[in-house]
Amino acid sequence: LTQCLPYVRTATSPRENCSLGPREQVNQATSFLDASHIYGSTVERASKLRAYRNGFLLTQQSSHYNTLLTITNDGTCMSNQSSQRCFLSGGELTNFISYTNCTTYDMIINVGWDDEKLFQESRRIIIAQIQHITYNEFLPIIVGKNKLRQYGIKLQHNDYDSDYDLKVDATALNEYASAVGLFYYSLFSDQMTFYEDNDGNRKAQKSWSTLLNDPGLLYNGKIDIILRFLLLETIRKPGLHMNKYFKNEFLRGKGNYGIDLAAVIIQMGRDHGIPGYTAFRSACGLRRPANFTDLDDI
């Protein structure tokens, strides 16, 4: 029986304008919708992904004629198959690598563009598409269309938007990055469904513990199964719940035990000094509850 779970405190960061106050933490993810989950957040990371030929990103061909990402040698892969190595960018669940190269290929018609120009223009298009998907498809489901209109972030149906302001601080709130923003873990179903065809005929269900961090599906030409799951399976309603994998087997790999992700998130909130729920009610202009009865209307 495991009594303790490993936890490494988050590295600290200077506060805005280097002012004195509570400590802040470093976030490895950027606050911008800049496709950093594809290209990375550093020049070094991006350079490892690039082929430096016609603006393409590095890929490899599998025995099933699927285009795969380049592999990693950093030891982070936890596959049970020693002959199958994980991918340099696949760990971030990117679905845009092949699409990025297709976009780049279409722009090779511009004979005056070199590798750098093709890469940067393709990157701009991918970033714009990710921003559009986020604001046009994801946010309306999560926060509601009325809230998008209320805060003036609803997309226009035509014309261009010139509201972007370089002077606005785009830093994500610590409370969002280490608590609220992690709600997406509650969206995962208990198992991954394998669909036999595009009509939604079910084939089998697999536990997340046998799939995550295991590149076997990709090596075996099962990319279509993953895409069908993403297209056909509904997400769970957001809430205070997690499936069995995230609660008991997260990052288990070849070890004897996994990590309780919910417990880690709670501990991270303590590490970062995140205030309690009542403090946020006050910050949002709501009445601060004095007893449990005051919470009956929630």
PDB file of N, CA and C in Angstrom, residues 41 68 114 125 129 145 160 163 168 175 180 196 219 226 229:
ATOM      1  N   SER A  41       7.766  25.852 -26.849  1.00  0.00           N
ATOM      2  CA  SER A  41       7.802  27.221 -26.323  1.00  0.00           C
ATOM      3  C   SER A  41       9.181  27.845 -26.429  1.00  0.00           C
ATOM      4  N   LEU A  68       4.155   9.344 -39.112  1.00  0.00           N
ATOM      5  CA  LEU A  68       4.331   9.450 -37.671  1.00  0.00           C
ATOM      6  C   LEU A  68       5.277  10.590 -37.340  1.00  0.00           C
ATOM      7  N   ASP A 114      11.753  30.727 -49.020  1.00  0.00           N
ATOM      8  CA  ASP A 114      12.717  29.735 -48.549  1.00  0.00           C
ATOM      9  C   ASP A 114      12.126  28.927 -47.393  1.00  0.00           C
ATOM     10  N   ILE A 125      -0.733  30.269 -40.011  1.00  0.00           N
ATOM     11  CA  ILE A 125      -2.043  29.737 -40.397  1.00  0.00           C
ATOM     12  C   ILE A 125      -2.553  28.755 -39.346  1.00  0.00           C
ATOM     13  N   GLN A 129      -5.913  29.047 -36.989  1.00  0.00           N
ATOM     14  CA  GLN A 129      -6.962  28.029 -36.982  1.00  0.00           C
ATOM     15  C   GLN A 129      -7.233  27.515 -35.569  1.00  0.00           C
ATOM     16  N   LYS A 145     -22.443  30.939 -24.910  1.00  0.00           N
ATOM     17  CA  LYS A 145     -22.399  32.020 -25.893  1.00  0.00           C
ATOM     18  C   LYS A 145     -22.734  33.370 -25.270  1.00  0.00           C
ATOM     19  N   TYR A 160     -12.511  41.708 -40.305  1.00  0.00           N
ATOM     20  CA  TYR A 160     -11.362  41.462 -39.447  1.00  0.00           C
ATOM     21  C   TYR A 160     -11.574  42.107 -38.086  1.00  0.00           C
ATOM     22  N   ASP A 163      -9.011  44.408 -32.456  1.00  0.00           N
ATOM     23  CA  ASP A 163      -8.991  44.709 -31.020  1.00  0.00           C
ATOM     24  C   ASP A 163      -7.714  44.255 -30.324  1.00  0.00           C
ATOM     25  N   VAL A 168      -1.623  44.744 -23.480  1.00  0.00           N
ATOM     26  CA  VAL A 168      -2.384  43.976 -22.492  1.00  0.00           C
ATOM     27  C   VAL A 168      -1.544  42.806 -21.982  1.00  0.00           C
ATOM     28  N   GLU A 175      -4.284  31.136 -10.364  1.00  0.00           N
ATOM     29  CA  GLU A 175      -5.463  30.373  -9.945  1.00  0.00           C
ATOM     30  C   GLU A 175      -6.030  29.547 -11.094  1.00  0.00           C
ATOM     31  N   VAL A 180      -8.352  26.062 -11.728  1.00  0.00           N
ATOM     32  CA  VAL A 180      -9.551  26.126 -12.573  1.00  0.00           C
ATOM     33  C   VAL A 180      -9.309  25.527 -13.953  1.00  0.00           C
ATOM     34  N   GLU A 196     -15.163   0.784 -35.093  1.00  0.00           N
ATOM     35  CA  GLU A 196     -14.773  -0.037 -36.240  1.00  0.00           C
ATOM     36  C   GLU A 196     -14.833   0.743 -37.542  1.00  0.00           C
ATOM     37  N   TYR A 219       2.033   2.966 -34.080  1.00  0.00           N
ATOM     38  CA  TYR A 219       2.931   2.072 -34.816  1.00  0.00           C
ATOM     39  C   TYR A 219       2.148   1.012 -35.585  1.00  0.00           C
ATOM     40  N   ILE A 226      -8.101   6.420 -33.267  1.00  0.00           N
ATOM     41  CA  ILE A 226      -7.990   7.559 -32.354  1.00  0.00           C
ATOM     42  C   ILE A 226      -8.840   8.718 -32.850  1.00  0.00           C
ATOM     43  N   PHE A 229     -12.540   8.098 -32.317  1.00  0.00           N
ATOM     44  CA  PHE A 229     -12.894   8.297 -30.909  1.00  0.00           C
ATOM     45  C   PHE A 229     -13.078   9.785 -30.614  1.00  0.00           C
TER      46      PHE A 229
END
